[in-house]
Structure formats: structure tokens, C-alpha cells
Amino acid sequence: MLNKSETVLSADKAPSRARKIVKFGDILYSTVRPYLHNMCIINRSFTFEPIASTGFAVLTCHSNYLNEFLFMYMMSPIFDEYANRNENSRGVAYPAINDSRLSVALIPVPPVSEQQRIIDNYKRIINILS
């Protein structure tokens, strides 16, 4: 979940890894330890243009692809298995998938109406289980 508060740093105080511009609706996906599912949808505006660390992939959905659907897919066991495969997730203490391996992942692209139906059913099931 995205924090409600903002942290604003001057350019000289920002970490050198803070290089990726983030826009409303983007998905931030932690490429380090992908099995932890550290990710969120940028669902609010900021006072200043937000920037993410290179430890995150910034994913922007094109038209006819819903960010909630991509988010749910990236949380799925199918995607999780891909992201955490030995050839994709390098390192022992801090295994990480790099942007190039992430960019070639196969991701389903059903029609928007089907994406929305899946999202709605997922939310309905989550509400029943809560």
C-alpha cells in the first residue's frame, strides 16, 4: 500500500538510485526479493513529481490494459514463479529480477471487459473472505 504522507528531499539529499519518474496509475514493483510482493499502484497525486529507486520497476499500462488487472496478475503464482526462477532472479541474500528479464515476461491481454470482470470477481471474493 502506498503511504499517505510524502517525503520530499532536495536534489542533493536524494539517493543516487532515485532515477525513475512515476506517474499516476503506474505500478511500482520491487525487483529485489520479488517473492515478497512489494508493489503498489500509484493511486494519488503528489506535490512534486515522484521518483522511484532503481530497485523498483515502474510499469505503465497502455490503453486497453487495466493497471488493477496487471497488479493482480503480478501477484499470481504464475507470475511469481517466473519472477523467482533462478535464471531470472539473481543473487543469494538479495535475489532480484532485472528490468530486461521483467520486460520479456509473458503477460495475458484479455479484452478490457474481461479484465474488469476478473477484477470485480476478485474484489467480490476478497470481500467475502474478509
GROMACS .gro file of N, CA and C in nm, residues 1-4 22-28 40-46 67-68:
model
   60
    1MET      N    1   0.084  -0.117   0.000
    1MET     CA    2   0.000   0.000   0.000
    1MET      C    3   0.089   0.124   0.000
    2LEU      N    4   0.047   0.222  -0.073
    2LEU     CA    5   0.121   0.347  -0.085
    2LEU      C    6   0.099   0.432   0.040
    3ASN      N    7   0.208   0.488   0.095
    3ASN     CA    8   0.196   0.575   0.213
    3ASN      C    9   0.112   0.698   0.180
    4LYS      N   10   0.041   0.746   0.281
    4LYS     CA   11  -0.039   0.868   0.263
    4LYS      C   12   0.048   0.993   0.272
   22VAL      N   13   0.773   0.855  -1.180
   22VAL     CA   14   0.650   0.780  -1.154
   22VAL      C   15   0.530   0.870  -1.184
   23LYS      N   16   0.429   0.813  -1.248
   23LYS     CA   17   0.307   0.887  -1.282
   23LYS      C   18   0.185   0.821  -1.216
   24PHE      N   19   0.078   0.899  -1.203
   24PHE     CA   20  -0.047   0.847  -1.151
   24PHE      C   21  -0.090   0.725  -1.234
   25GLY      N   22  -0.128   0.618  -1.166
   25GLY     CA   23  -0.172   0.496  -1.233
   25GLY      C   24  -0.062   0.395  -1.257
   26ASP      N   25   0.064   0.435  -1.245
   26ASP     CA   26   0.175   0.340  -1.263
   26ASP      C   27   0.175   0.236  -1.151
   27ILE      N   28   0.240   0.126  -1.179
   27ILE     CA   29   0.262   0.021  -1.079
   27ILE      C   30   0.410   0.023  -1.044
   28LEU      N   31   0.440   0.026  -0.914
   28LEU     CA   32   0.578   0.011  -0.867
   28LEU      C   33   0.594  -0.134  -0.825
   40CYS      N   34   0.284  -0.165  -0.553
   40CYS     CA   35   0.164  -0.085  -0.532
   40CYS      C   36   0.128  -0.012  -0.661
   41ILE      N   37   0.003   0.034  -0.663
   41ILE     CA   38  -0.044   0.120  -0.772
   41ILE      C   39  -0.037   0.263  -0.721
   42ILE      N   40   0.019   0.352  -0.800
   42ILE     CA   41   0.023   0.493  -0.764
   42ILE      C   42  -0.117   0.547  -0.788
   43ASN      N   43  -0.189   0.565  -0.677
   43ASN     CA   44  -0.332   0.599  -0.686
   43ASN      C   45  -0.365   0.738  -0.632
   44ARG      N   46  -0.266   0.823  -0.627
   44ARG     CA   47  -0.292   0.960  -0.582
   44ARG      C   48  -0.189   1.053  -0.643
   45SER      N   49  -0.216   1.182  -0.631
   45SER     CA   50  -0.124   1.284  -0.681
   45SER      C   51  -0.026   1.323  -0.573
   46PHE      N   52   0.083   1.386  -0.613
   46PHE     CA   53   0.187   1.431  -0.522
   46PHE      C   54   0.214   1.579  -0.545
   67ASN      N   55  -0.460  -0.127  -1.498
   67ASN     CA   56  -0.349  -0.144  -1.404
   67ASN      C   57  -0.386  -0.239  -1.290
   68GLU      N   58  -0.511  -0.241  -1.248
   68GLU     CA   59  -0.552  -0.334  -1.143
   68GLU      C   60  -0.538  -0.479  -1.190
   0.00000   0.00000   0.00000
